[in-house]
Amino acid sequence: MHRPEIYELLAREHEEIDELFHELLAAKGKLAAELLARVRLKLVPHSRAEEAVFYLRLQEDERTAEKVRVSLEEHKQVENLLGELVAMSPRDDNWAARARVLADMVGHHVDEEEGELFPLARRVLDPHEAQRLGAAFETERDRVWEYILGQQRGAA
């Protein structure tokens, strides 16, 4: 059985998130709000699991520690802007502009991560460890996803 390395899992989710952003930026009104909720439900568990598994391990190595610090700051900025968007109405004049900025921020982050951090990480992690981190990432992502769904059910 093929156990994917963490890079494969992250890249696949990056593509899914990018597709959601394309749909979001083309949407209006209630559909835009629904798509934003889908973006949040995909992006937040991804980011939190990435931090708890991938970044945590890469912080231990001087070759990747600085890139991880930058990535963590980008995650904070993305989550802050995502929170602002969730609190706004898609009918707000600034909503579409903020959604575009959020999509651009995430796109920039993904480009840096896949183009710069992944190659460095491949020097730090052997393939077996990358597979182990992939499995741990999936477990943590699913845990965070369930937590967020539980919060949404409780708030409804």
XYZ file of C-alpha atoms in Angstrom:
156
model
C 0.000 0.000 0.000
C 1.299 3.420 -0.985
C 1.716 5.714 1.994
C 2.004 9.260 0.676
C 4.712 11.574 1.901
C 3.570 14.748 3.577
C 4.559 16.829 0.540
C 2.086 14.949 -1.670
C -0.744 15.402 0.833
C -0.058 19.101 1.350
C 0.251 19.791 -2.388
C -3.026 17.972 -3.088
C -4.811 20.055 -0.451
C -3.188 23.241 -1.747
C -4.788 22.495 -5.138
C -8.183 21.859 -3.543
C -7.969 25.120 -1.587
C -6.968 27.008 -4.744
C -10.004 25.596 -6.575
C -12.272 26.695 -3.722
C -10.826 30.207 -3.876
C -11.504 30.377 -7.634
C -15.143 29.454 -6.969
C -15.349 31.897 -4.063
C -14.011 34.844 -6.038
C -16.595 34.261 -8.777
C -19.510 33.927 -6.338
C -21.926 36.492 -4.938
C -24.272 36.743 -1.972
C -25.363 33.603 -0.176
C -23.262 31.338 -2.420
C -20.164 33.389 -1.547
C -20.880 32.984 2.172
C -21.345 29.217 1.726
C -18.102 28.928 -0.241
C -16.247 30.955 2.374
C -17.453 28.484 5.004
C -16.088 25.657 2.824
C -12.760 27.481 2.433
C -12.555 27.895 6.202
C -13.415 24.252 6.830
C -10.649 23.186 4.443
C -8.022 25.825 5.227
C -8.058 25.932 9.034
C -7.639 22.184 9.658
C -4.964 22.102 6.950
C -3.012 24.975 8.515
C -3.318 23.752 12.090
C -2.251 20.208 11.190
C 0.599 21.531 9.068
C 1.809 23.563 12.053
C 1.401 20.743 14.587
C 3.108 18.087 12.479
C 5.218 19.411 9.589
C 6.348 22.770 10.932
C 6.952 21.429 14.432
C 9.403 18.878 13.052
C 11.093 21.352 10.686
C 11.597 23.914 13.472
C 14.098 21.494 14.975
C 16.537 21.882 12.071
C 18.521 25.047 11.380
C 18.136 24.532 7.610
C 14.359 24.981 7.818
C 13.696 26.849 11.073
C 13.643 30.370 9.595
C 11.347 29.408 6.710
C 9.003 27.828 9.248
C 8.939 31.014 11.336
C 7.934 32.999 8.249
C 5.298 30.410 7.336
C 3.823 30.535 10.837
C 3.500 34.323 10.598
C 1.781 33.962 7.237
C -0.651 31.456 8.761
C -1.523 33.990 11.487
C -2.174 36.719 8.928
C -4.312 34.404 6.799
C -6.385 33.274 9.792
C -6.898 36.885 10.921
C -8.124 37.962 7.496
C -10.265 34.832 7.196
C -11.878 35.705 10.537
C -12.611 39.234 9.330
C -14.230 37.889 6.165
C -16.369 35.384 8.054
C -17.653 38.233 10.246
C -18.561 40.375 7.215
C -21.501 40.146 4.860
C -20.629 39.303 1.250
C -22.765 42.336 0.380
C -20.245 44.619 2.125
C -18.382 46.813 -0.380
C -15.004 45.602 0.912
C -15.839 41.896 1.059
C -14.757 40.987 -2.484
C -11.521 42.963 -2.142
C -10.664 41.215 1.125
C -11.512 37.840 -0.377
C -9.111 38.606 -3.247
C -6.364 39.637 -0.804
C -6.910 36.446 1.189
C -6.706 34.306 -1.958
C -3.521 36.116 -3.006
C -1.963 35.686 0.450
C -2.706 31.971 0.450
C -1.410 31.615 -3.119
C 1.836 33.381 -2.222
C 2.233 31.214 0.879
C 1.670 28.013 -1.115
C 4.165 29.081 -3.793
C 6.843 29.739 -1.161
C 6.067 26.565 0.738
C 6.146 24.274 -2.280
C 8.973 26.129 -4.047
C 11.277 26.821 -1.104
C 10.307 24.917 2.043
C 9.547 21.542 0.433
C 12.995 21.263 -1.224
C 14.700 22.161 2.070
C 12.489 19.749 3.996
C 13.449 16.919 1.633
C 17.037 17.394 2.832
C 15.923 17.218 6.465
C 13.381 14.383 6.311
C 14.089 10.938 4.937
C 11.263 9.370 2.881
C 10.121 7.149 5.747
C 9.799 10.118 8.111
C 8.003 12.109 5.398
C 5.492 9.244 5.110
C 5.085 9.066 8.880
C 4.487 12.826 9.015
C 1.951 12.453 6.207
C -0.063 9.979 8.273
C 0.222 12.181 11.371
C -0.883 15.199 9.324
C -4.024 13.392 8.143
C -4.896 12.349 11.686
C -4.418 15.857 13.088
C -6.234 17.523 10.185
C -9.224 15.242 10.680
C -9.211 15.919 14.440
C -9.264 19.696 13.891
C -11.948 19.328 11.214
C -14.176 17.382 13.620
C -13.593 20.010 16.318
C -14.623 22.855 14.002
C -17.708 20.957 12.865
C -18.629 20.380 16.505
C -18.290 24.102 17.216
C -20.501 24.938 14.249
C -23.166 22.474 15.396
C -23.051 23.951 18.898
C -23.423 27.492 17.556
C -26.346 26.579 15.289
